[in-house]
GROMACS .gro file of C-alpha atoms in nm:
model
  499
    1MET     CA    1   3.027   0.158   2.965
    2ASN     CA    2   2.765  -0.115   2.910
    3ASP     CA    3   2.767  -0.387   2.643
    4HIS     CA    4   2.484  -0.221   2.448
    5ASN     CA    5   2.691   0.092   2.393
    6LYS     CA    6   2.999  -0.112   2.299
    7ASP     CA    7   2.802  -0.301   2.035
    8SER     CA    8   2.626   0.005   1.891
    9ILE     CA    9   2.845   0.034   1.578
   10LYS     CA   10   2.859  -0.343   1.527
   11GLN     CA   11   2.481  -0.359   1.533
   12SER     CA   12   2.456  -0.071   1.286
   13VAL     CA   13   2.709  -0.244   1.057
   14LYS     CA   14   2.501  -0.564   1.069
   15ASP     CA   15   2.194  -0.370   0.958
   16VAL     CA   16   2.351  -0.245   0.635
   17PHE     CA   17   2.433  -0.455   0.328
   18PHE     CA   18   2.798  -0.347   0.309
   19GLN     CA   19   3.106  -0.292   0.525
   20PRO     CA   20   3.132   0.084   0.582
   21LYS     CA   21   3.454   0.234   0.443
   22VAL     CA   22   3.593   0.508   0.668
   23LEU     CA   23   3.876   0.752   0.593
   24VAL     CA   24   4.042   0.932   0.885
   25VAL     CA   25   4.205   1.259   0.769
   26ASP     CA   26   4.408   1.399   1.061
   27ASP     CA   27   4.770   1.510   1.111
   28GLU     CA   28   4.788   1.369   1.465
   29VAL     CA   29   4.918   1.012   1.467
   30ARG     CA   30   4.752   0.945   1.803
   31ILE     CA   31   4.408   1.034   1.664
   32GLN     CA   32   4.471   0.832   1.347
   33LYS     CA   33   4.568   0.514   1.528
   34ALA     CA   34   4.298   0.540   1.796
   35CYS     CA   35   4.022   0.588   1.539
   36GLN     CA   36   4.157   0.313   1.312
   37ARG     CA   37   4.187   0.060   1.593
   38LEU     CA   38   3.842   0.123   1.744
   39LEU     CA   39   3.651   0.141   1.415
   40THR     CA   40   3.825  -0.169   1.274
   41GLU     CA   41   3.724  -0.362   1.584
   42GLU     CA   42   3.367  -0.242   1.527
   43GLY     CA   43   3.359  -0.389   1.175
   44CYS     CA   44   3.452  -0.089   0.958
   45ASP     CA   45   3.714  -0.083   0.680
   46VAL     CA   46   3.942   0.207   0.783
   47GLU     CA   47   4.219   0.397   0.599
   48ILE     CA   48   4.441   0.686   0.712
   49ALA     CA   49   4.547   1.014   0.548
   50GLU     CA   50   4.799   1.252   0.711
   51ASN     CA   51   4.665   1.566   0.545
   52GLY     CA   52   4.394   1.702   0.318
   53ILE     CA   53   4.584   1.658  -0.009
   54ILE     CA   54   4.652   1.288   0.055
   55GLY     CA   55   4.296   1.250   0.174
   56LEU     CA   56   4.152   1.388  -0.152
   57GLU     CA   57   4.382   1.161  -0.354
   58LYS     CA   58   4.249   0.858  -0.168
   59ILE     CA   59   3.890   0.976  -0.211
   60ASP     CA   60   3.943   1.014  -0.587
   61GLN     CA   61   4.073   0.656  -0.604
   62THR     CA   62   3.820   0.488  -0.372
   63HIS     CA   63   3.470   0.570  -0.255
   64PHE     CA   64   3.446   0.623   0.121
   65ASP     CA   65   3.114   0.616   0.303
   66ILE     CA   66   3.239   0.818   0.602
   67VAL     CA   67   3.522   1.071   0.632
   68LEU     CA   68   3.653   1.181   0.973
   69LEU     CA   69   3.808   1.519   0.890
   70ASP     CA   70   4.028   1.740   1.109
   71LEU     CA   71   3.968   2.110   1.047
   72MET     CA   72   4.310   2.241   1.154
   73MET     CA   73   4.580   2.074   0.942
   74PRO     CA   74   4.896   2.203   0.772
   75GLY     CA   75   4.863   2.270   0.400
   76MET     CA   76   4.505   2.244   0.278
   77SER     CA   77   4.250   2.328   0.548
   78GLY     CA   78   3.973   2.095   0.651
   79VAL     CA   79   3.713   2.343   0.522
   80ASP     CA   80   3.863   2.332   0.171
   81VAL     CA   81   3.877   1.953   0.183
   82LEU     CA   82   3.512   1.942   0.293
   83LYS     CA   83   3.398   2.159   0.002
   84LYS     CA   84   3.581   1.944  -0.251
   85VAL     CA   85   3.452   1.617  -0.102
   86LYS     CA   86   3.089   1.737  -0.104
   87SER     CA   87   3.117   1.866  -0.460
   88ARG     CA   88   3.262   1.537  -0.589
   89HIS     CA   89   3.087   1.287  -0.360
   90PRO     CA   90   2.768   1.444  -0.217
   91ASP     CA   91   2.658   1.116  -0.056
   92THR     CA   92   2.976   1.080   0.151
   93VAL     CA   93   2.916   1.155   0.520
   94VAL     CA   94   3.176   1.396   0.659
   95ILE     CA   95   3.230   1.422   1.036
   96VAL     CA   96   3.443   1.717   1.142
   97ILE     CA   97   3.708   1.678   1.417
   98THR     CA   98   3.794   2.005   1.586
   99GLY     CA   99   3.948   2.158   1.897
  100TYR     CA  100   3.737   2.355   2.144
  101ALA     CA  101   3.884   2.678   2.014
  102THR     CA  102   3.729   2.622   1.673
  103LEU     CA  103   3.382   2.512   1.779
  104GLU     CA  104   3.218   2.800   1.593
  105HIS     CA  105   3.408   2.703   1.280
  106SER     CA  106   3.280   2.345   1.309
  107ILE     CA  107   2.920   2.472   1.320
  108GLU     CA  108   2.989   2.673   1.006
  109THR     CA  109   3.124   2.360   0.838
  110MET     CA  110   2.798   2.181   0.913
  111LYS     CA  111   2.625   2.453   0.714
  112THR     CA  112   2.871   2.374   0.435
  113GLY     CA  113   2.770   2.008   0.435
  114ALA     CA  114   2.928   1.832   0.734
  115PHE     CA  115   2.709   1.568   0.897
  116ASP     CA  116   2.830   1.615   1.256
  117PHE     CA  117   3.139   1.710   1.456
  118LEU     CA  118   3.357   1.577   1.736
  119SER     CA  119   3.535   1.811   1.974
  120LYS     CA  120   3.890   1.719   2.079
  121PRO     CA  121   3.955   1.546   2.306
  122PHE     CA  122   3.677   1.293   2.249
  123SER     CA  123   3.609   0.959   2.416
  124PRO     CA  124   3.575   0.622   2.240
  125GLN     CA  125   3.204   0.623   2.325
  126GLU     CA  126   3.154   0.967   2.166
  127LEU     CA  127   3.321   0.832   1.850
  128ARG     CA  128   3.097   0.522   1.857
  129VAL     CA  129   2.782   0.732   1.890
  130VAL     CA  130   2.861   0.969   1.603
  131ILE     CA  131   2.975   0.685   1.372
  132SER     CA  132   2.658   0.487   1.455
  133LYS     CA  133   2.447   0.790   1.364
  134ALA     CA  134   2.637   0.823   1.037
  135ILE     CA  135   2.583   0.454   0.952
  136GLU     CA  136   2.212   0.485   1.034
  137PHE     CA  137   2.197   0.787   0.802
  138LEU     CA  138   2.373   0.590   0.526
  139ARG     CA  139   2.132   0.301   0.575
  140THR     CA  140   1.836   0.537   0.537
  141LEU     CA  141   1.985   0.678   0.217
  142GLN     CA  142   2.045   0.324   0.094
  143ASP     CA  143   1.686   0.222   0.172
  144ILE     CA  144   1.550   0.526  -0.012
  145ALA     CA  145   1.776   0.463  -0.313
  146THR     CA  146   1.682   0.092  -0.317
  147GLU     CA  147   1.312   0.171  -0.298
  148LYS     CA  148   1.338   0.433  -0.572
  149SER     CA  149   1.532   0.190  -0.791
  150ARG     CA  150   1.281  -0.088  -0.728
  151MET     CA  151   0.990   0.145  -0.804
  152ARG     CA  152   1.161   0.276  -1.119
  153VAL     CA  153   1.226  -0.076  -1.252
  154MET     CA  154   0.868  -0.182  -1.176
  155ILE     CA  155   0.712   0.125  -1.342
  156ASN     CA  156   0.945   0.111  -1.643
  157THR     CA  157   0.847  -0.250  -1.713
  158LEU     CA  158   0.471  -0.187  -1.695
  159ASN     CA  159   0.267  -0.219  -2.012
  160ASN     CA  160   0.052   0.069  -1.888
  161GLY     CA  161   0.183   0.421  -1.926
  162VAL     CA  162   0.261   0.619  -1.610
  163LEU     CA  163   0.318   0.994  -1.581
  164THR     CA  164   0.378   1.184  -1.257
  165THR     CA  165   0.418   1.559  -1.225
  166ASP     CA  166   0.495   1.806  -0.948
  167ASN     CA  167   0.251   2.082  -0.854
  168GLN     CA  168   0.409   2.309  -1.118
  169LYS     CA  169   0.319   2.052  -1.385
  170ARG     CA  170   0.682   1.956  -1.444
  171VAL     CA  171   0.743   1.590  -1.530
  172ALA     CA  172   0.874   1.391  -1.232
  173LEU     CA  173   0.846   1.046  -1.393
  174ALA     CA  174   0.745   0.919  -1.736
  175ASN     CA  175   0.787   0.552  -1.822
  176PRO     CA  176   0.867   0.419  -2.174
  177ALA     CA  177   0.512   0.287  -2.226
  178PHE     CA  178   0.369   0.637  -2.179
  179LEU     CA  179   0.623   0.799  -2.412
  180LYS     CA  180   0.546   0.539  -2.679
  181MET     CA  181   0.170   0.591  -2.645
  182ILE     CA  182   0.195   0.964  -2.712
  183GLY     CA  183   0.463   0.919  -2.982
  184CYS     CA  184   0.735   1.106  -2.789
  185LYS     CA  185   1.085   1.019  -2.913
  186LYS     CA  186   1.282   1.214  -2.650
  187ASN     CA  187   1.516   1.008  -2.433
  188SER     CA  188   1.451   1.213  -2.121
  189VAL     CA  189   1.161   1.442  -2.034
  190ILE     CA  190   1.218   1.470  -1.657
  191GLY     CA  191   1.188   1.832  -1.542
  192GLN     CA  192   1.009   1.950  -1.856
  193HIS     CA  193   0.667   2.115  -1.842
  194VAL     CA  194   0.394   1.872  -1.950
  195SER     CA  195   0.278   2.110  -2.222
  196GLY     CA  196   0.616   2.059  -2.389
  197ILE     CA  197   0.555   1.688  -2.451
  198ILE     CA  198   0.173   1.658  -2.445
  199LYS     CA  199  -0.032   1.828  -2.714
  200ASP     CA  200  -0.375   1.687  -2.629
  201GLU     CA  201  -0.581   1.962  -2.466
  202ARG     CA  202  -0.810   1.722  -2.279
  203LEU     CA  203  -0.516   1.543  -2.114
  204LEU     CA  204  -0.359   1.875  -2.009
  205GLU     CA  205  -0.696   1.978  -1.870
  206MET     CA  206  -0.722   1.656  -1.664
  207ILE     CA  207  -0.376   1.709  -1.509
  208ASP     CA  208  -0.460   2.071  -1.434
  209HIS     CA  209  -0.790   1.966  -1.272
  210ALA     CA  210  -0.617   1.707  -1.052
  211ILE     CA  211  -0.353   1.951  -0.928
  212SER     CA  212  -0.598   2.235  -0.865
  213GLN     CA  213  -0.841   2.035  -0.648
  214SER     CA  214  -0.899   2.188  -0.306
  215GLU     CA  215  -0.792   2.005   0.012
  216ASP     CA  216  -1.150   1.903   0.096
  217THR     CA  217  -1.202   1.748  -0.250
  218PHE     CA  218  -1.048   1.430  -0.387
  219ALA     CA  219  -1.176   1.308  -0.722
  220GLU     CA  220  -1.033   1.075  -0.983
  221ILE     CA  221  -1.065   1.213  -1.336
  222THR     CA  222  -1.112   0.952  -1.611
  223ASP     CA  223  -1.156   0.973  -1.985
  224GLU     CA  224  -1.085   0.797  -2.314
  225ILE     CA  225  -0.848   0.986  -2.543
  226SER     CA  226  -0.741   0.907  -2.898
  227PHE     CA  227  -0.375   0.934  -2.996
  228THR     CA  228  -0.225   0.883  -3.341
  229PRO     CA  229   0.154   0.836  -3.308
  230ASP     CA  230   0.360   0.891  -3.621
  231SER     CA  231   0.300   0.628  -3.893
  232GLU     CA  232   0.068   0.429  -3.664
  233GLU     CA  233  -0.303   0.360  -3.642
  234GLU     CA  234  -0.520   0.554  -3.403
  235LYS     CA  235  -0.496   0.431  -3.044
  236ILE     CA  236  -0.770   0.471  -2.785
  237ILE     CA  237  -0.624   0.520  -2.439
  238GLY     CA  238  -0.812   0.496  -2.110
  239VAL     CA  239  -0.672   0.771  -1.886
  240ARG     CA  240  -0.706   0.798  -1.505
  241CYS     CA  241  -0.565   1.101  -1.325
  242ILE     CA  242  -0.555   1.173  -0.949
  243PRO     CA  243  -0.388   1.434  -0.729
  244PHE     CA  244  -0.082   1.322  -0.530
  245ARG     CA  245  -0.082   1.454  -0.172
  246ASP     CA  246   0.131   1.451   0.140
  247ARG     CA  247   0.018   1.357   0.491
  248LEU     CA  248  -0.104   1.716   0.547
  249ASN     CA  249  -0.328   1.687   0.238
  250ARG     CA  250  -0.122   1.936   0.037
  251ASN     CA  251  -0.110   1.880  -0.338
  252LEU     CA  252   0.237   1.768  -0.445
  253GLY     CA  253   0.142   1.698  -0.805
  254SER     CA  254  -0.049   1.443  -1.011
  255VAL     CA  255  -0.032   1.075  -1.107
  256THR     CA  256  -0.177   0.970  -1.442
  257VAL     CA  257  -0.209   0.611  -1.566
  258PHE     CA  258  -0.265   0.523  -1.933
  259HIS     CA  259  -0.417   0.193  -2.051
  260ASP     CA  260  -0.437   0.104  -2.421
  261ILE     CA  261  -0.799  -0.007  -2.471
  262THR     CA  262  -0.798  -0.002  -2.853
  263SER     CA  263  -0.854  -0.378  -2.882
  264LEU     CA  264  -1.116  -0.374  -2.607
  265LYS     CA  265  -1.303  -0.092  -2.779
  266ARG     CA  266  -1.307  -0.287  -3.105
  267VAL     CA  267  -1.442  -0.595  -2.927
  268ASP     CA  268  -1.691  -0.376  -2.743
  269GLN     CA  269  -1.804  -0.232  -3.073
  270LEU     CA  270  -1.873  -0.582  -3.203
  271LYS     CA  271  -2.055  -0.670  -2.880
  272SER     CA  272  -2.258  -0.353  -2.895
  273GLU     CA  273  -2.359  -0.419  -3.255
  274PHE     CA  274  -2.456  -0.775  -3.164
  275VAL     CA  275  -2.651  -0.668  -2.855
  276SER     CA  276  -2.822  -0.392  -3.054
  277MET     CA  277  -2.927  -0.650  -3.311
  278VAL     CA  278  -3.051  -0.886  -3.038
  279ALA     CA  279  -3.231  -0.599  -2.866
  280HIS     CA  280  -3.403  -0.509  -3.191
  281GLU     CA  281  -3.485  -0.866  -3.290
  282ILE     CA  282  -3.596  -0.986  -2.944
  283LYS     CA  283  -3.696  -0.691  -2.726
  284SER     CA  284  -3.918  -0.529  -2.986
  285PRO     CA  285  -4.136  -0.840  -3.037
  286LEU     CA  286  -4.140  -0.899  -2.660
  287ASN     CA  287  -4.259  -0.544  -2.600
  288SER     CA  288  -4.530  -0.588  -2.864
  289ILE     CA  289  -4.645  -0.910  -2.694
  290LEU     CA  290  -4.638  -0.737  -2.358
  291MET     CA  291  -4.853  -0.453  -2.490
  292GLN     CA  292  -5.108  -0.700  -2.630
  293LEU     CA  293  -5.119  -0.890  -2.302
  294ASN     CA  294  -5.174  -0.566  -2.109
  295VAL     CA  295  -5.462  -0.480  -2.345
  296MET     CA  296  -5.620  -0.815  -2.264
  297LEU     CA  297  -5.556  -0.778  -1.889
  298ASP     CA  298  -5.720  -0.435  -1.895
  299GLY     CA  299  -6.035  -0.598  -2.037
  300LEU     CA  300  -6.020  -0.408  -2.366
  301ALA     CA  301  -6.043  -0.733  -2.566
  302GLY     CA  302  -6.327  -0.874  -2.365
  303GLU     CA  303  -6.393  -0.995  -2.015
  304LEU     CA  304  -6.148  -1.253  -1.872
  305THR     CA  305  -6.209  -1.533  -1.631
  306GLU     CA  306  -6.006  -1.550  -1.310
  307LYS     CA  307  -5.798  -1.836  -1.451
  308GLN     CA  308  -5.726  -1.648  -1.776
  309THR     CA  309  -5.617  -1.340  -1.579
  310GLU     CA  310  -5.380  -1.552  -1.372
  311ILE     CA  311  -5.223  -1.713  -1.682
  312LEU     CA  312  -5.181  -1.380  -1.863
  313SER     CA  313  -5.032  -1.213  -1.554
  314ARG     CA  314  -4.780  -1.493  -1.523
  315SER     CA  315  -4.692  -1.453  -1.894
  316CYS     CA  316  -4.634  -1.078  -1.842
  317ASP     CA  317  -4.397  -1.151  -1.553
  318ARG     CA  318  -4.199  -1.395  -1.768
  319ILE     CA  319  -4.166  -1.146  -2.053
  320LYS     CA  320  -4.052  -0.874  -1.811
  321SER     CA  321  -3.791  -1.119  -1.679
  322LEU     CA  322  -3.660  -1.174  -2.033
  323THR     CA  323  -3.639  -0.798  -2.086
  324ASN     CA  324  -3.448  -0.757  -1.760
  325LEU     CA  325  -3.217  -1.044  -1.859
  326SER     CA  326  -3.117  -0.871  -2.183
  327SER     CA  327  -3.048  -0.546  -1.995
  328GLU     CA  328  -2.837  -0.721  -1.729
  329LEU     CA  329  -2.643  -0.912  -1.995
  330LEU     CA  330  -2.556  -0.579  -2.153
  331ASP     CA  331  -2.441  -0.440  -1.817
  332LEU     CA  332  -2.229  -0.750  -1.750
  333SER     CA  333  -2.062  -0.738  -2.092
  334LYS     CA  334  -1.961  -0.377  -2.030
  335ILE     CA  335  -1.817  -0.459  -1.686
  336GLU     CA  336  -1.620  -0.760  -1.811
  337SER     CA  337  -1.475  -0.563  -2.102
  338GLY     CA  338  -1.337  -0.310  -1.853
  339LEU     CA  339  -1.530  -0.031  -2.017
  340ILE     CA  340  -1.792   0.033  -1.752
  341ASN     CA  341  -1.803   0.397  -1.647
  342GLN     CA  342  -1.535   0.435  -1.378
  343ASP     CA  343  -1.538   0.810  -1.316
  344ARG     CA  344  -1.478   0.824  -0.943
  345GLU     CA  345  -1.546   1.086  -0.685
  346GLU     CA  346  -1.543   1.108  -0.308
  347LEU     CA  347  -1.873   0.965  -0.187
  348ASN     CA  348  -2.041   0.970   0.152
  349LEU     CA  349  -2.134   0.604   0.200
  350VAL     CA  350  -2.384   0.685   0.475
  351GLU     CA  351  -2.573   0.927   0.253
  352LEU     CA  352  -2.560   0.693  -0.049
  353ILE     CA  353  -2.685   0.389   0.144
  354GLN     CA  354  -2.962   0.590   0.315
  355GLY     CA  355  -3.082   0.698  -0.029
  356GLN     CA  356  -3.111   0.335  -0.140
  357VAL     CA  357  -3.285   0.233   0.183
  358ASP     CA  358  -3.542   0.512   0.131
  359LEU     CA  359  -3.588   0.401  -0.231
  360HIS     CA  360  -3.674   0.042  -0.130
  361ALA     CA  361  -3.874   0.131   0.182
  362GLU     CA  362  -4.213   0.122   0.009
  363LYS     CA  363  -4.152  -0.221  -0.143
  364ALA     CA  364  -4.042  -0.352   0.199
  365ARG     CA  365  -4.358  -0.209   0.362
  366GLN     CA  366  -4.575  -0.386   0.105
  367HIS     CA  367  -4.440  -0.715   0.243
  368SER     CA  368  -4.444  -0.600   0.608
  369ILE     CA  369  -4.062  -0.620   0.611
  370GLU     CA  370  -3.876  -0.392   0.852
  371LEU     CA  371  -3.587  -0.223   0.664
  372GLU     CA  372  -3.332  -0.050   0.891
  373MET     CA  373  -3.007   0.133   0.828
  374SER     CA  374  -2.733   0.207   1.084
  375ALA     CA  375  -2.393   0.375   1.075
  376GLU     CA  376  -2.142   0.462   1.346
  377GLU     CA  377  -2.061   0.795   1.177
  378THR     CA  378  -2.255   1.049   0.973
  379ASP     CA  379  -1.984   1.078   0.707
  380ILE     CA  380  -1.787   0.777   0.578
  381PRO     CA  381  -1.588   0.891   0.271
  382MET     CA  382  -1.512   0.654  -0.015
  383LEU     CA  383  -1.361   0.703  -0.358
  384GLY     CA  384  -1.593   0.534  -0.609
  385ASN     CA  385  -1.836   0.556  -0.896
  386ARG     CA  386  -2.171   0.667  -0.758
  387ILE     CA  387  -2.391   0.483  -1.009
  388ASN     CA  388  -2.196   0.157  -0.964
  389ILE     CA  389  -2.201   0.163  -0.583
  390GLU     CA  390  -2.570   0.252  -0.581
  391GLU     CA  391  -2.633  -0.048  -0.807
  392VAL     CA  392  -2.445  -0.276  -0.566
  393VAL     CA  393  -2.643  -0.160  -0.261
  394SER     CA  394  -2.975  -0.161  -0.450
  395ASN     CA  395  -2.916  -0.514  -0.579
  396LEU     CA  396  -2.839  -0.653  -0.234
  397ILE     CA  397  -3.138  -0.481  -0.069
  398SER     CA  398  -3.383  -0.592  -0.341
  399ASN     CA  399  -3.249  -0.950  -0.314
  400ALA     CA  400  -3.299  -0.939   0.063
  401ILE     CA  401  -3.659  -0.822   0.018
  402ARG     CA  402  -3.736  -1.089  -0.245
  403TYR     CA  403  -3.593  -1.372  -0.039
  404SER     CA  404  -3.740  -1.265   0.298
  405PRO     CA  405  -4.086  -1.383   0.405
  406ASP     CA  406  -4.349  -1.128   0.504
  407GLY     CA  407  -4.276  -0.985   0.848
  408GLY     CA  408  -3.899  -1.026   0.814
  409ARG     CA  409  -3.624  -0.776   0.898
  410ILE     CA  410  -3.336  -0.634   0.694
  411PHE     CA  411  -3.039  -0.450   0.847
  412VAL     CA  412  -2.810  -0.236   0.629
  413THR     CA  413  -2.488  -0.120   0.798
  414ALA     CA  414  -2.200   0.109   0.702
  415ARG     CA  415  -1.881   0.113   0.905
  416ALA     CA  416  -1.529   0.255   0.875
  417LYS     CA  417  -1.278  -0.003   0.997
  418LYS     CA  418  -0.906   0.047   1.059
  419ASP     CA  419  -0.794  -0.029   0.704
  420SER     CA  420  -1.118  -0.063   0.508
  421LEU     CA  421  -1.479   0.047   0.467
  422MET     CA  422  -1.755  -0.208   0.520
  423ILE     CA  423  -2.111  -0.232   0.390
  424SER     CA  424  -2.328  -0.518   0.512
  425VAL     CA  425  -2.682  -0.622   0.421
  426GLN     CA  426  -2.829  -0.879   0.660
  427ASP     CA  427  -3.175  -1.035   0.638
  428THR     CA  428  -3.386  -1.285   0.829
  429GLY     CA  429  -3.492  -1.456   0.508
  430LEU     CA  430  -3.479  -1.804   0.359
  431GLY     CA  431  -3.102  -1.839   0.378
  432ILE     CA  432  -2.875  -2.024   0.135
  433PRO     CA  433  -2.783  -2.393   0.169
  434GLN     CA  434  -2.413  -2.436   0.254
  435ALA     CA  435  -2.359  -2.653  -0.054
  436GLU     CA  436  -2.481  -2.369  -0.279
  437LEU     CA  437  -2.270  -2.086  -0.130
  438PRO     CA  438  -1.961  -2.141  -0.355
  439ASN     CA  439  -2.176  -2.091  -0.666
  440ILE     CA  440  -2.393  -1.790  -0.583
  441PHE     CA  441  -2.170  -1.542  -0.774
  442ASP     CA  442  -2.168  -1.754  -1.092
  443ARG     CA  443  -2.365  -1.611  -1.379
  444PHE     CA  444  -2.720  -1.746  -1.420
  445PHE     CA  445  -2.692  -1.943  -1.095
  446ARG     CA  446  -3.000  -1.941  -0.874
  447VAL     CA  447  -3.085  -2.143  -0.565
  448LYS     CA  448  -3.380  -2.359  -0.669
  449ASN     CA  449  -3.598  -2.533  -0.416
  450GLU     CA  450  -3.962  -2.543  -0.310
  451LYS     CA  451  -3.935  -2.205  -0.139
  452THR     CA  452  -3.755  -2.013  -0.417
  453ARG     CA  453  -3.895  -2.154  -0.740
  454PHE     CA  454  -4.170  -1.891  -0.758
  455ILE     CA  455  -3.926  -1.598  -0.706
  456ASN     CA  456  -3.835  -1.432  -1.035
  457GLY     CA  457  -3.477  -1.340  -1.116
  458THR     CA  458  -3.211  -1.353  -1.389
  459GLY     CA  459  -2.925  -1.508  -1.189
  460LEU     CA  460  -2.697  -1.218  -1.291
  461GLY     CA  461  -2.750  -0.972  -1.004
  462LEU     CA  462  -2.483  -1.108  -0.768
  463THR     CA  463  -2.243  -1.159  -1.059
  464ILE     CA  464  -2.273  -0.790  -1.145
  465VAL     CA  465  -2.236  -0.694  -0.776
  466LYS     CA  466  -1.910  -0.889  -0.744
  467LYS     CA  467  -1.768  -0.749  -1.070
  468ILE     CA  468  -1.837  -0.390  -0.960
  469VAL     CA  469  -1.690  -0.451  -0.614
  470GLU     CA  470  -1.373  -0.600  -0.764
  471ALA     CA  471  -1.347  -0.309  -1.012
  472HIS     CA  472  -1.325  -0.087  -0.701
  473HIS     CA  473  -1.048  -0.312  -0.556
  474GLY     CA  474  -1.289  -0.448  -0.295
  475THR     CA  475  -1.400  -0.792  -0.178
  476ILE     CA  476  -1.740  -0.943  -0.097
  477GLU     CA  477  -1.815  -1.215   0.159
  478VAL     CA  478  -2.134  -1.405   0.240
  479ASP     CA  479  -2.246  -1.580   0.556
  480SER     CA  480  -2.575  -1.768   0.548
  481GLU     CA  481  -2.775  -2.026   0.740
  482GLU     CA  482  -3.069  -2.194   0.579
  483GLY     CA  483  -3.394  -2.091   0.743
  484LYS     CA  484  -3.235  -1.808   0.945
  485GLY     CA  485  -3.105  -1.556   0.693
  486THR     CA  486  -2.809  -1.424   0.496
  487CYS     CA  487  -2.548  -1.151   0.545
  488PHE     CA  488  -2.348  -1.003   0.257
  489SER     CA  489  -2.040  -0.800   0.365
  490ILE     CA  490  -1.847  -0.578   0.125
  491PHE     CA  491  -1.504  -0.435   0.204
  492PHE     CA  492  -1.358  -0.140   0.011
  493PRO     CA  493  -1.013   0.017   0.055
  494LYS     CA  494  -1.013   0.357   0.225
  495SER     CA  495  -0.997   0.652  -0.016
  496GLU     CA  496  -0.650   0.769   0.086
  497TYR     CA  497  -0.385   0.843  -0.179
  498LYS     CA  498  -0.127   1.005   0.045
  499ILE     CA  499   0.233   0.954   0.145
   0.00000   0.00000   0.00000
């Protein structure tokens, strides 16, 4: 017998956070003493019971992690003891000790709830092996219970509401924040059908949609729903619902997260009113000026000299820049308020990026810029908002075109890495000075030098790109060398919500 086998129980005991308590229930003194001596040496806390009645009395007084139980004893049989132990203490591991003549009975007891069995006579090593297995099983149960407890505490202390259901739409988890949001005063709703606690038809429809999605579809359903709990003001709740699946992609149920956006909506309302006022007071006059300038440029107000045409054209470009600035400010305010449209669906990144490359191809050709797209696969799935991700890719490509000299090259790449999805846009353009790189995502920041001062822009494009990427739980990196070009790399998490 080697040292590894001798230390098997000791090692298992070290791996758990408690000293295993073992009860040996057997009418043979020889078995009692042998088991007690060996298991005590291995680090277990061991007690003895001469029969089933005494054993049950001890179990009622003290919790035992493991019970070694002889089937054939005078008085109460081991089978009866087993049934009572499992009914009172279902987490206790029971190992049956039996003679060869009752092997079939021991198998039947395993169906009743026994963990394993030892056939008499058994060796010390056989006892070590079965006890080690039992301790490993207890450790697994402990890890599961600890993780469930940790998760329950974390979810119950969240300010956001959380509701999970099984695939029959029965409540599996509902934290206090959720119950308060919907005005539910029940102490426990676990096991109830969602229709018994939720009255909002739209929310029930979202949960039903999430659960009924086919295996080849994975979409996040989002909406804003108004609730009016008893004696309270109306609350506006942002709701996000997704299916919950196992590793075989089977629907196990749904997970729904609730975020109170009442205050944000009120602020957004004020912002919207302000922006609407600014749009009316500024954009309307700008558009009128732009129309008048276009009339003059078209020669309808008289013939223009070459110098006059140049000045008016430059004025038109400036006014268009101001119009774009107001639009981008509106987009940015929506993103920062958390109210940008976040309906998400499973996207094919390759198809989405190719669409943007095709869209900008003509503009690239006008400047003799070679615009290429490459991907290692034809289908790279991602869970995201189509309009937002298209805006990110479009912004980076248009920046690359603007800051690349005629005859340059732009490479757009999509790649699925081990734990993320990557989009990169690389150009052979002007590049960014190293000292300016930390500031390029700041709002209104633009690199200004002799080469860039004639390039129009608002200084908000990269700010918006970063905000959208972060809203999708992604990151963006930039690598640039002045005079050689720039590469923007975006990393998104893979669209896998599985256990």
